[in-house]
Amino acid sequence: QVQLVESGGGLVQTGASLRLSCAASGRAASRYAMGWFRQAPGKEREFVAAINWGGGVTYYGGTVKGRFTISRDNAKNTVYLQMNSLKPEDTAVYYCAADQRIATMTLNTCDYWGPGTQVTVSS
């Protein structure tokens, strides 16, 4: 029903900025809460940010708060993750996900996932 594909990842140096995009397709895509998760080598997948269907409610993981900003444009069926002041510890595969409820969004409750995009931050 909903298909997601991420883009915008790449190799950057410490302190640089990147904007990730997640393009969604499907009639009901704009009614889902959207989130970003990331998984570094040898680590568990962790929550990064989430935004509700209307765009007025956002949440951030503690390690990225103040540096990353999530937003969405429902007219374009796209969610964004603006990443500033990137650090080597931000290196990971970043995944876009969709959940019917932002309040219950977890790794196990998301209904749809994108294939991921690699972000590498060198020191």
Coordinates of C-alpha atoms in Angstrom, one line a residue:
Q1 CA 0.0 0.0 0.0
V2 CA 2.9 2.4 0.8
Q3 CA 6.3 2.2 -0.8
L4 CA 9.3 4.2 0.5
V5 CA 12.7 5.0 -1.0
E6 CA 15.4 7.0 0.6
S7 CA 18.0 9.3 -1.2
G8 CA 20.6 11.9 -0.3
G9 CA 23.2 9.9 1.6
G10 CA 26.9 10.1 0.9
L11 CA 30.4 10.6 2.2
V12 CA 31.1 13.9 4.0
Q13 CA 33.5 15.3 6.5
T14 CA 32.9 16.2 10.1
G15 CA 30.8 19.3 10.4
A16 CA 29.1 19.0 7.0
S17 CA 25.4 18.9 6.3
L18 CA 23.2 16.5 4.4
R19 CA 19.5 16.4 3.6
L20 CA 18.0 13.0 3.3
S21 CA 14.7 12.5 1.4
C22 CA 12.2 9.8 1.6
A23 CA 9.8 9.5 -1.3
A24 CA 6.5 7.7 -0.6
S25 CA 4.1 6.3 -3.0
G26 CA 0.6 5.0 -2.3
R27 CA -2.8 6.7 -1.8
A28 CA -2.6 6.6 2.0
A29 CA 1.0 7.7 2.4
S30 CA 0.2 11.2 3.7
R31 CA -1.9 9.7 6.5
Y32 CA 1.0 7.9 8.2
A33 CA 3.4 9.1 10.8
M34 CA 6.9 9.0 9.4
G35 CA 10.2 8.3 11.0
W36 CA 13.9 7.9 10.5
F37 CA 16.0 5.2 12.0
R38 CA 19.6 4.4 11.6
Q39 CA 21.9 1.4 12.1
A40 CA 25.7 1.6 12.4
P41 CA 28.0 -1.4 11.9
G42 CA 27.7 -3.8 14.8
K43 CA 25.0 -1.7 16.5
E44 CA 21.3 -2.1 17.0
R45 CA 19.0 0.0 14.8
E46 CA 18.1 3.2 16.7
F47 CA 15.4 5.8 16.5
V48 CA 16.4 9.2 15.0
A49 CA 13.3 11.3 14.5
A50 CA 9.6 11.1 13.8
I51 CA 6.8 13.4 12.5
N52 CA 3.0 13.0 12.6
W53 CA 0.8 13.0 9.5
G54 CA 0.0 16.7 9.8
G55 CA 3.6 17.7 10.4
G56 CA 2.9 19.5 13.7
V57 CA 4.4 17.0 16.1
T58 CA 8.0 15.9 16.0
Y59 CA 10.2 13.8 18.2
Y60 CA 14.0 13.3 18.2
G61 CA 16.4 10.8 19.6
G62 CA 18.7 12.3 22.3
T63 CA 21.9 11.9 20.2
V64 CA 20.6 14.1 17.3
K65 CA 18.4 16.6 19.1
G66 CA 19.5 20.1 18.1
R67 CA 21.4 19.0 15.0
F68 CA 18.8 17.2 12.9
T69 CA 15.4 18.4 11.8
I70 CA 12.6 16.3 10.3
S71 CA 9.9 17.7 8.1
R72 CA 7.4 16.6 5.5
D73 CA 5.7 17.9 2.4
N74 CA 2.5 15.9 2.0
A75 CA 1.7 17.5 -1.4
K76 CA 4.9 15.8 -2.6
N77 CA 4.6 12.7 -0.4
T78 CA 8.1 13.3 0.8
V79 CA 9.7 13.4 4.3
Y80 CA 13.0 15.0 4.9
L81 CA 15.8 14.8 7.4
Q82 CA 18.1 17.8 7.5
M83 CA 21.3 16.8 9.2
N84 CA 23.7 19.5 10.4
S85 CA 27.0 19.4 12.2
L86 CA 27.6 15.8 11.3
K87 CA 29.9 13.7 13.4
P88 CA 31.7 10.4 12.7
E89 CA 29.3 8.7 15.2
D90 CA 26.4 9.6 12.8
T91 CA 27.8 7.1 10.3
A92 CA 25.1 4.6 9.6
V93 CA 22.5 3.3 7.1
Y94 CA 19.5 5.6 7.5
Y95 CA 16.1 4.1 7.0
C96 CA 12.7 5.7 6.4
A97 CA 9.7 4.1 8.0
A98 CA 5.9 4.6 8.2
D99 CA 3.6 3.9 11.2
Q100 CA -0.1 4.5 11.6
R101 CA 0.5 6.1 15.0
I102 CA 3.5 8.3 16.1
A103 CA 2.8 7.5 19.7
T104 CA 3.6 3.8 19.2
M105 CA 6.3 4.0 16.6
T106 CA 9.1 1.5 17.2
L107 CA 11.2 -0.9 15.2
N108 CA 8.5 -3.6 15.6
T109 CA 5.4 -1.4 14.9
C110 CA 6.3 0.4 11.7
D111 CA 4.3 -0.9 8.8
Y112 CA 6.6 0.0 5.9
W113 CA 10.4 0.5 5.5
G114 CA 12.6 1.8 2.8
P115 CA 15.8 0.0 1.7
G116 CA 18.1 2.6 3.4
T117 CA 20.7 5.1 2.3
Q118 CA 24.3 5.1 3.6
V119 CA 25.7 8.2 5.4
T120 CA 29.4 8.2 6.1
V121 CA 31.1 11.0 8.1
S122 CA 34.9 11.0 8.1
S123 CA 37.1 12.7 10.7

